[in-house]
JSON list of C-alpha atoms in Angstrom, two decimals:
[
{"chain": "A", "resi": 7, "resn": "MET", "atom": "CA", "xyz": [-49.47, -44.31, -30.97]},
{"chain": "A", "resi": 8, "resn": "LYS", "atom": "CA", "xyz": [-48.49, -45.50, -27.50]},
{"chain": "A", "resi": 9, "resn": "LEU", "atom": "CA", "xyz": [-45.29, -47.52, -27.25]},
{"chain": "A", "resi": 10, "resn": "THR", "atom": "CA", "xyz": [-44.83, -50.28, -24.69]},
{"chain": "A", "resi": 11, "resn": "SER", "atom": "CA", "xyz": [-41.75, -50.41, -22.48]},
{"chain": "A", "resi": 12, "resn": "GLU", "atom": "CA", "xyz": [-40.55, -53.30, -24.63]},
{"chain": "A", "resi": 13, "resn": "GLN", "atom": "CA", "xyz": [-40.73, -51.13, -27.75]},
{"chain": "A", "resi": 14, "resn": "TRP", "atom": "CA", "xyz": [-38.92, -48.24, -26.03]},
{"chain": "A", "resi": 15, "resn": "ILE", "atom": "CA", "xyz": [-36.08, -50.60, -25.06]},
{"chain": "A", "resi": 16, "resn": "VAL", "atom": "CA", "xyz": [-35.84, -51.95, -28.61]},
{"chain": "A", "resi": 17, "resn": "LEU", "atom": "CA", "xyz": [-35.82, -48.42, -30.01]},
{"chain": "A", "resi": 18, "resn": "ALA", "atom": "CA", "xyz": [-33.07, -47.42, -27.58]},
{"chain": "A", "resi": 19, "resn": "LEU", "atom": "CA", "xyz": [-31.00, -50.47, -28.57]},
{"chain": "A", "resi": 20, "resn": "PHE", "atom": "CA", "xyz": [-31.59, -49.68, -32.23]},
{"chain": "A", "resi": 21, "resn": "ALA", "atom": "CA", "xyz": [-30.44, -46.07, -31.75]},
{"chain": "A", "resi": 22, "resn": "CYS", "atom": "CA", "xyz": [-27.33, -47.14, -29.80]},
{"chain": "A", "resi": 23, "resn": "ALA", "atom": "CA", "xyz": [-26.40, -49.81, -32.34]},
{"chain": "A", "resi": 24, "resn": "ALA", "atom": "CA", "xyz": [-26.97, -47.52, -35.32]},
{"chain": "A", "resi": 25, "resn": "LEU", "atom": "CA", "xyz": [-24.99, -44.65, -33.81]},
{"chain": "A", "resi": 26, "resn": "SER", "atom": "CA", "xyz": [-22.19, -46.99, -32.76]},
{"chain": "A", "resi": 27, "resn": "ALA", "atom": "CA", "xyz": [-22.06, -48.49, -36.26]},
{"chain": "A", "resi": 28, "resn": "ILE", "atom": "CA", "xyz": [-21.82, -45.02, -37.77]},
{"chain": "A", "resi": 29, "resn": "PHE", "atom": "CA", "xyz": [-19.00, -43.97, -35.43]},
{"chain": "A", "resi": 30, "resn": "VAL", "atom": "CA", "xyz": [-17.29, -47.38, -35.13]},
{"chain": "A", "resi": 31, "resn": "ASN", "atom": "CA", "xyz": [-13.94, -46.09, -36.40]},
{"chain": "A", "resi": 32, "resn": "SER", "atom": "CA", "xyz": [-13.84, -43.63, -33.51]},
{"chain": "A", "resi": 33, "resn": "LEU", "atom": "CA", "xyz": [-14.72, -46.33, -30.99]},
{"chain": "A", "resi": 34, "resn": "VAL", "atom": "CA", "xyz": [-12.24, -49.06, -32.01]},
{"chain": "A", "resi": 35, "resn": "ALA", "atom": "CA", "xyz": [-8.55, -48.53, -31.37]},
{"chain": "A", "resi": 36, "resn": "PRO", "atom": "CA", "xyz": [-5.91, -50.04, -33.67]},
{"chain": "A", "resi": 37, "resn": "PRO", "atom": "CA", "xyz": [-3.97, -53.04, -32.31]},
{"chain": "A", "resi": 38, "resn": "LYS", "atom": "CA", "xyz": [-0.75, -52.36, -30.42]},
{"chain": "A", "resi": 39, "resn": "VAL", "atom": "CA", "xyz": [1.58, -55.37, -30.12]},
{"chain": "A", "resi": 40, "resn": "LEU", "atom": "CA", "xyz": [2.49, -58.86, -31.36]},
{"chain": "A", "resi": 41, "resn": "PHE", "atom": "CA", "xyz": [-0.04, -59.08, -34.18]},
{"chain": "A", "resi": 42, "resn": "GLY", "atom": "CA", "xyz": [0.26, -55.53, -35.45]},
{"chain": "A", "resi": 43, "resn": "ARG", "atom": "CA", "xyz": [-2.08, -53.76, -37.81]},
{"chain": "A", "resi": 44, "resn": "SER", "atom": "CA", "xyz": [-0.17, -54.89, -40.91]},
{"chain": "A", "resi": 45, "resn": "LEU", "atom": "CA", "xyz": [-0.58, -58.55, -39.96]},
{"chain": "A", "resi": 46, "resn": "THR", "atom": "CA", "xyz": [-4.34, -58.56, -39.31]},
{"chain": "A", "resi": 47, "resn": "ALA", "atom": "CA", "xyz": [-6.54, -60.28, -41.83]},
{"chain": "A", "resi": 48, "resn": "ILE", "atom": "CA", "xyz": [-9.36, -57.82, -41.27]},
{"chain": "A", "resi": 49, "resn": "THR", "atom": "CA", "xyz": [-9.54, -54.27, -40.02]},
{"chain": "A", "resi": 50, "resn": "PRO", "atom": "CA", "xyz": [-10.13, -54.00, -36.26]},
{"chain": "A", "resi": 51, "resn": "SER", "atom": "CA", "xyz": [-13.47, -52.26, -36.77]},
{"chain": "A", "resi": 52, "resn": "LEU", "atom": "CA", "xyz": [-14.96, -54.83, -39.19]},
{"chain": "A", "resi": 53, "resn": "PHE", "atom": "CA", "xyz": [-16.21, -57.35, -36.61]},
{"chain": "A", "resi": 54, "resn": "PRO", "atom": "CA", "xyz": [-17.83, -54.69, -34.36]},
{"chain": "A", "resi": 55, "resn": "LEU", "atom": "CA", "xyz": [-19.38, -53.10, -37.45]},
{"chain": "A", "resi": 56, "resn": "ILE", "atom": "CA", "xyz": [-20.91, -56.44, -38.50]},
{"chain": "A", "resi": 57, "resn": "ILE", "atom": "CA", "xyz": [-22.29, -57.11, -35.00]},
{"chain": "A", "resi": 58, "resn": "LEU", "atom": "CA", "xyz": [-23.65, -53.57, -34.56]},
{"chain": "A", "resi": 59, "resn": "SER", "atom": "CA", "xyz": [-25.27, -53.63, -38.00]},
{"chain": "A", "resi": 60, "resn": "ALA", "atom": "CA", "xyz": [-26.87, -57.00, -37.30]},
{"chain": "A", "resi": 61, "resn": "LEU", "atom": "CA", "xyz": [-28.15, -55.71, -33.95]},
{"chain": "A", "resi": 62, "resn": "ALA", "atom": "CA", "xyz": [-29.62, -52.60, -35.59]},
{"chain": "A", "resi": 63, "resn": "ILE", "atom": "CA", "xyz": [-31.31, -54.71, -38.31]},
{"chain": "A", "resi": 64, "resn": "LEU", "atom": "CA", "xyz": [-32.75, -57.15, -35.75]},
{"chain": "A", "resi": 65, "resn": "CYS", "atom": "CA", "xyz": [-34.02, -54.33, -33.53]},
{"chain": "A", "resi": 66, "resn": "GLY", "atom": "CA", "xyz": [-35.60, -52.59, -36.53]},
{"chain": "A", "resi": 67, "resn": "ALA", "atom": "CA", "xyz": [-37.21, -55.81, -37.76]},
{"chain": "A", "resi": 68, "resn": "PHE", "atom": "CA", "xyz": [-38.52, -56.64, -34.29]},
{"chain": "A", "resi": 69, "resn": "PHE", "atom": "CA", "xyz": [-39.93, -53.15, -33.81]},
{"chain": "A", "resi": 70, "resn": "VAL", "atom": "CA", "xyz": [-41.74, -53.25, -37.17]},
{"chain": "A", "resi": 71, "resn": "TRP", "atom": "CA", "xyz": [-43.07, -56.78, -36.53]},
{"chain": "A", "resi": 72, "resn": "ARG", "atom": "CA", "xyz": [-44.20, -55.90, -33.00]},
{"chain": "A", "resi": 73, "resn": "HIS", "atom": "CA", "xyz": [-45.88, -52.72, -34.22]},
{"chain": "A", "resi": 74, "resn": "LYS", "atom": "CA", "xyz": [-47.82, -54.63, -36.90]},
{"chain": "A", "resi": 75, "resn": "ASN", "atom": "CA", "xyz": [-48.72, -57.53, -34.58]},
{"chain": "A", "resi": 76, "resn": "PRO", "atom": "CA", "xyz": [-49.47, -55.99, -31.18]},
{"chain": "A", "resi": 77, "resn": "GLY", "atom": "CA", "xyz": [-51.73, -58.83, -30.04]},
{"chain": "A", "resi": 78, "resn": "ASP", "atom": "CA", "xyz": [-49.39, -61.71, -30.88]},
{"chain": "A", "resi": 79, "resn": "PHE", "atom": "CA", "xyz": [-47.56, -61.51, -27.57]},
{"chain": "A", "resi": 80, "resn": "VAL", "atom": "CA", "xyz": [-49.25, -61.60, -24.23]},
{"chain": "A", "resi": 81, "resn": "GLY", "atom": "CA", "xyz": [-46.69, -61.31, -21.49]},
{"chain": "A", "resi": 82, "resn": "ASN", "atom": "CA", "xyz": [-46.42, -60.33, -17.91]},
{"chain": "A", "resi": 83, "resn": "ARG", "atom": "CA", "xyz": [-44.43, -57.44, -16.62]},
{"chain": "A", "resi": 84, "resn": "LEU", "atom": "CA", "xyz": [-40.89, -58.23, -15.62]},
{"chain": "A", "resi": 85, "resn": "SER", "atom": "CA", "xyz": [-40.46, -59.15, -12.00]},
{"chain": "A", "resi": 86, "resn": "THR", "atom": "CA", "xyz": [-38.02, -57.39, -9.74]},
{"chain": "A", "resi": 87, "resn": "GLY", "atom": "CA", "xyz": [-35.71, -60.43, -9.92]},
{"chain": "A", "resi": 88, "resn": "ALA", "atom": "CA", "xyz": [-35.67, -60.26, -13.71]},
{"chain": "A", "resi": 89, "resn": "TRP", "atom": "CA", "xyz": [-34.74, -56.56, -13.60]},
{"chain": "A", "resi": 90, "resn": "VAL", "atom": "CA", "xyz": [-31.97, -57.32, -11.09]},
{"chain": "A", "resi": 91, "resn": "ARG", "atom": "CA", "xyz": [-30.56, -60.13, -13.28]},
{"chain": "A", "resi": 92, "resn": "GLY", "atom": "CA", "xyz": [-30.75, -57.90, -16.36]},
{"chain": "A", "resi": 93, "resn": "THR", "atom": "CA", "xyz": [-28.95, -55.12, -14.53]},
{"chain": "A", "resi": 94, "resn": "MET", "atom": "CA", "xyz": [-26.32, -57.57, -13.30]},
{"chain": "A", "resi": 95, "resn": "LEU", "atom": "CA", "xyz": [-25.80, -58.87, -16.85]},
{"chain": "A", "resi": 96, "resn": "PHE", "atom": "CA", "xyz": [-25.40, -55.31, -18.14]},
{"chain": "A", "resi": 97, "resn": "THR", "atom": "CA", "xyz": [-22.95, -54.55, -15.33]},
{"chain": "A", "resi": 98, "resn": "ILE", "atom": "CA", "xyz": [-20.88, -57.68, -16.01]},
{"chain": "A", "resi": 99, "resn": "MET", "atom": "CA", "xyz": [-20.67, -56.93, -19.74]},
{"chain": "A", "resi": 100, "resn": "THR", "atom": "CA", "xyz": [-19.72, -53.29, -19.03]},
{"chain": "A", "resi": 101, "resn": "LEU", "atom": "CA", "xyz": [-17.06, -54.49, -16.59]},
{"chain": "A", "resi": 102, "resn": "TYR", "atom": "CA", "xyz": [-15.79, -56.88, -19.28]},
{"chain": "A", "resi": 103, "resn": "ALA", "atom": "CA", "xyz": [-15.45, -54.07, -21.80]},
{"chain": "A", "resi": 104, "resn": "LEU", "atom": "CA", "xyz": [-13.78, -51.73, -19.31]},
{"chain": "A", "resi": 105, "resn": "LEU", "atom": "CA", "xyz": [-11.33, -54.38, -18.08]},
{"chain": "A", "resi": 106, "resn": "MET", "atom": "CA", "xyz": [-10.30, -55.47, -21.59]},
{"chain": "A", "resi": 107, "resn": "GLU", "atom": "CA", "xyz": [-7.70, -52.71, -22.02]},
{"chain": "A", "resi": 108, "resn": "PRO", "atom": "CA", "xyz": [-6.03, -52.62, -18.59]},
{"chain": "A", "resi": 109, "resn": "VAL", "atom": "CA", "xyz": [-5.92, -56.37, -17.84]},
{"chain": "A", "resi": 110, "resn": "GLY", "atom": "CA", "xyz": [-6.18, -57.88, -21.32]},
{"chain": "A", "resi": 111, "resn": "PHE", "atom": "CA", "xyz": [-8.46, -60.29, -23.12]},
{"chain": "A", "resi": 112, "resn": "TRP", "atom": "CA", "xyz": [-7.65, -63.46, -21.21]},
{"chain": "A", "resi": 113, "resn": "ILE", "atom": "CA", "xyz": [-8.10, -62.16, -17.67]},
{"chain": "A", "resi": 114, "resn": "SER", "atom": "CA", "xyz": [-11.19, -60.06, -18.43]},
{"chain": "A", "resi": 115, "resn": "SER", "atom": "CA", "xyz": [-12.77, -62.97, -20.35]},
{"chain": "A", "resi": 116, "resn": "ALA", "atom": "CA", "xyz": [-12.06, -65.43, -17.54]},
{"chain": "A", "resi": 117, "resn": "LEU", "atom": "CA", "xyz": [-13.51, -63.09, -14.93]},
{"chain": "A", "resi": 118, "resn": "SER", "atom": "CA", "xyz": [-16.59, -62.30, -17.02]},
{"chain": "A", "resi": 119, "resn": "LEU", "atom": "CA", "xyz": [-17.26, -65.96, -17.85]},
{"chain": "A", "resi": 120, "resn": "THR", "atom": "CA", "xyz": [-17.00, -66.81, -14.15]},
{"chain": "A", "resi": 121, "resn": "LEU", "atom": "CA", "xyz": [-19.52, -64.12, -13.22]},
{"chain": "A", "resi": 122, "resn": "LEU", "atom": "CA", "xyz": [-21.87, -64.97, -16.12]},
{"chain": "A", "resi": 123, "resn": "SER", "atom": "CA", "xyz": [-21.78, -68.67, -15.29]},
{"chain": "A", "resi": 124, "resn": "TRP", "atom": "CA", "xyz": [-22.62, -67.87, -11.66]},
{"chain": "A", "resi": 125, "resn": "LEU", "atom": "CA", "xyz": [-25.39, -65.49, -12.77]},
{"chain": "A", "resi": 126, "resn": "ALA", "atom": "CA", "xyz": [-26.84, -68.22, -15.03]},
{"chain": "A", "resi": 127, "resn": "GLY", "atom": "CA", "xyz": [-27.15, -70.49, -12.00]},
{"chain": "A", "resi": 128, "resn": "ASN", "atom": "CA", "xyz": [-24.13, -72.75, -12.36]},
{"chain": "A", "resi": 129, "resn": "ARG", "atom": "CA", "xyz": [-22.73, -73.55, -8.92]},
{"chain": "A", "resi": 130, "resn": "SER", "atom": "CA", "xyz": [-20.26, -76.27, -9.90]},
{"chain": "A", "resi": 131, "resn": "ILE", "atom": "CA", "xyz": [-16.80, -74.86, -9.19]},
{"chain": "A", "resi": 132, "resn": "PRO", "atom": "CA", "xyz": [-14.99, -77.34, -11.50]},
{"chain": "A", "resi": 133, "resn": "GLN", "atom": "CA", "xyz": [-17.33, -76.50, -14.41]},
{"chain": "A", "resi": 134, "resn": "ILE", "atom": "CA", "xyz": [-16.99, -72.76, -13.84]},
{"chain": "A", "resi": 135, "resn": "ALA", "atom": "CA", "xyz": [-13.19, -73.07, -13.58]},
{"chain": "A", "resi": 136, "resn": "ALA", "atom": "CA", "xyz": [-12.95, -75.17, -16.75]},
{"chain": "A", "resi": 137, "resn": "LEU", "atom": "CA", "xyz": [-15.20, -72.81, -18.71]},
{"chain": "A", "resi": 138, "resn": "SER", "atom": "CA", "xyz": [-13.43, -69.70, -17.44]},
{"chain": "A", "resi": 139, "resn": "LEU", "atom": "CA", "xyz": [-9.88, -70.95, -17.99]},
{"chain": "A", "resi": 140, "resn": "ILE", "atom": "CA", "xyz": [-10.13, -72.97, -21.21]},
{"chain": "A", "resi": 141, "resn": "SER", "atom": "CA", "xyz": [-12.59, -70.88, -23.26]},
{"chain": "A", "resi": 142, "resn": "PRO", "atom": "CA", "xyz": [-10.58, -67.61, -23.26]},
{"chain": "A", "resi": 143, "resn": "VAL", "atom": "CA", "xyz": [-7.40, -69.43, -24.28]},
{"chain": "A", "resi": 144, "resn": "LEU", "atom": "CA", "xyz": [-9.17, -71.20, -27.16]},
{"chain": "A", "resi": 145, "resn": "LEU", "atom": "CA", "xyz": [-10.87, -67.98, -28.28]},
{"chain": "A", "resi": 146, "resn": "TYR", "atom": "CA", "xyz": [-7.59, -66.08, -28.08]},
{"chain": "A", "resi": 147, "resn": "LEU", "atom": "CA", "xyz": [-5.72, -68.68, -30.12]},
{"chain": "A", "resi": 148, "resn": "ALA", "atom": "CA", "xyz": [-8.53, -68.94, -32.68]},
{"chain": "A", "resi": 149, "resn": "ALA", "atom": "CA", "xyz": [-8.72, -65.16, -33.11]},
{"chain": "A", "resi": 150, "resn": "THR", "atom": "CA", "xyz": [-4.98, -64.54, -33.28]},
{"chain": "A", "resi": 151, "resn": "ARG", "atom": "CA", "xyz": [-3.90, -67.65, -35.20]},
{"chain": "A", "resi": 152, "resn": "LEU", "atom": "CA", "xyz": [-6.86, -68.51, -37.44]},
{"chain": "A", "resi": 153, "resn": "LEU", "atom": "CA", "xyz": [-8.33, -65.06, -38.07]},
{"chain": "A", "resi": 154, "resn": "ALA", "atom": "CA", "xyz": [-5.08, -63.11, -37.57]},
{"chain": "A", "resi": 155, "resn": "VAL", "atom": "CA", "xyz": [-6.95, -60.55, -35.48]},
{"chain": "A", "resi": 156, "resn": "SER", "atom": "CA", "xyz": [-5.25, -58.67, -32.66]},
{"chain": "A", "resi": 157, "resn": "LEU", "atom": "CA", "xyz": [-6.83, -58.82, -29.21]},
{"chain": "A", "resi": 158, "resn": "PRO", "atom": "CA", "xyz": [-5.83, -56.70, -26.24]},
{"chain": "A", "resi": 159, "resn": "GLU", "atom": "CA", "xyz": [-3.61, -58.67, -23.91]},
{"chain": "A", "resi": 160, "resn": "LEU", "atom": "CA", "xyz": [-1.03, -58.13, -21.23]},
{"chain": "A", "resi": 161, "resn": "ASN", "atom": "CA", "xyz": [2.48, -58.29, -22.60]},
{"chain": "A", "resi": 162, "resn": "THR", "atom": "CA", "xyz": [3.52, -61.08, -20.21]},
{"chain": "A", "resi": 163, "resn": "ILE", "atom": "CA", "xyz": [0.63, -63.30, -21.29]},
{"chain": "A", "resi": 164, "resn": "GLU", "atom": "CA", "xyz": [1.18, -62.47, -24.95]},
{"chain": "A", "resi": 165, "resn": "LEU", "atom": "CA", "xyz": [4.87, -63.29, -24.65]},
{"chain": "A", "resi": 166, "resn": "PHE", "atom": "CA", "xyz": [3.98, -66.59, -22.96]},
{"chain": "A", "resi": 167, "resn": "TYR", "atom": "CA", "xyz": [1.66, -67.52, -25.86]},
{"chain": "A", "resi": 168, "resn": "ALA", "atom": "CA", "xyz": [4.32, -66.45, -28.35]},
{"chain": "A", "resi": 169, "resn": "ARG", "atom": "CA", "xyz": [6.91, -68.70, -26.68]},
{"chain": "A", "resi": 170, "resn": "VAL", "atom": "CA", "xyz": [4.54, -71.65, -26.42]},
{"chain": "A", "resi": 171, "resn": "LEU", "atom": "CA", "xyz": [3.49, -71.34, -30.06]},
{"chain": "A", "resi": 172, "resn": "GLY", "atom": "CA", "xyz": [6.99, -70.57, -31.30]},
{"chain": "A", "resi": 173, "resn": "LEU", "atom": "CA", "xyz": [6.04, -67.18, -32.74]}
]
């Protein structure tokens, strides 16, 4: 049985998602400040576990479907531009994850949304600015206020939100 490059990628994603789901408690750190562990509605590892499990299930289902229906998809090889964009997307998302701890959720989200919007082809500075500045604030407030989930954030920004919201 010869696997296509597409199937190898899906198998690699499946293996990464499955291993990450198994070791999720070692990968997710407990929250530190403001909305401490006792105040969270869910455990910090629950959301990543759900996402990783869903990714593993989708990869497994796709692999099985693609293996049973090899002729259903006729596609061209990826162009060099597509590989470059895929690599840039992977790099931006890795940067986002690595910046989350030192600079916090808001700043890393704003930076990542700016880069992703530019990568997607948006060249309107007002649209990029609005997306990058408003979305992280709304996501932060929804996660911390509605879901009572702690997100990494710089103390100064967290204290600003706490003052504004009267926490």
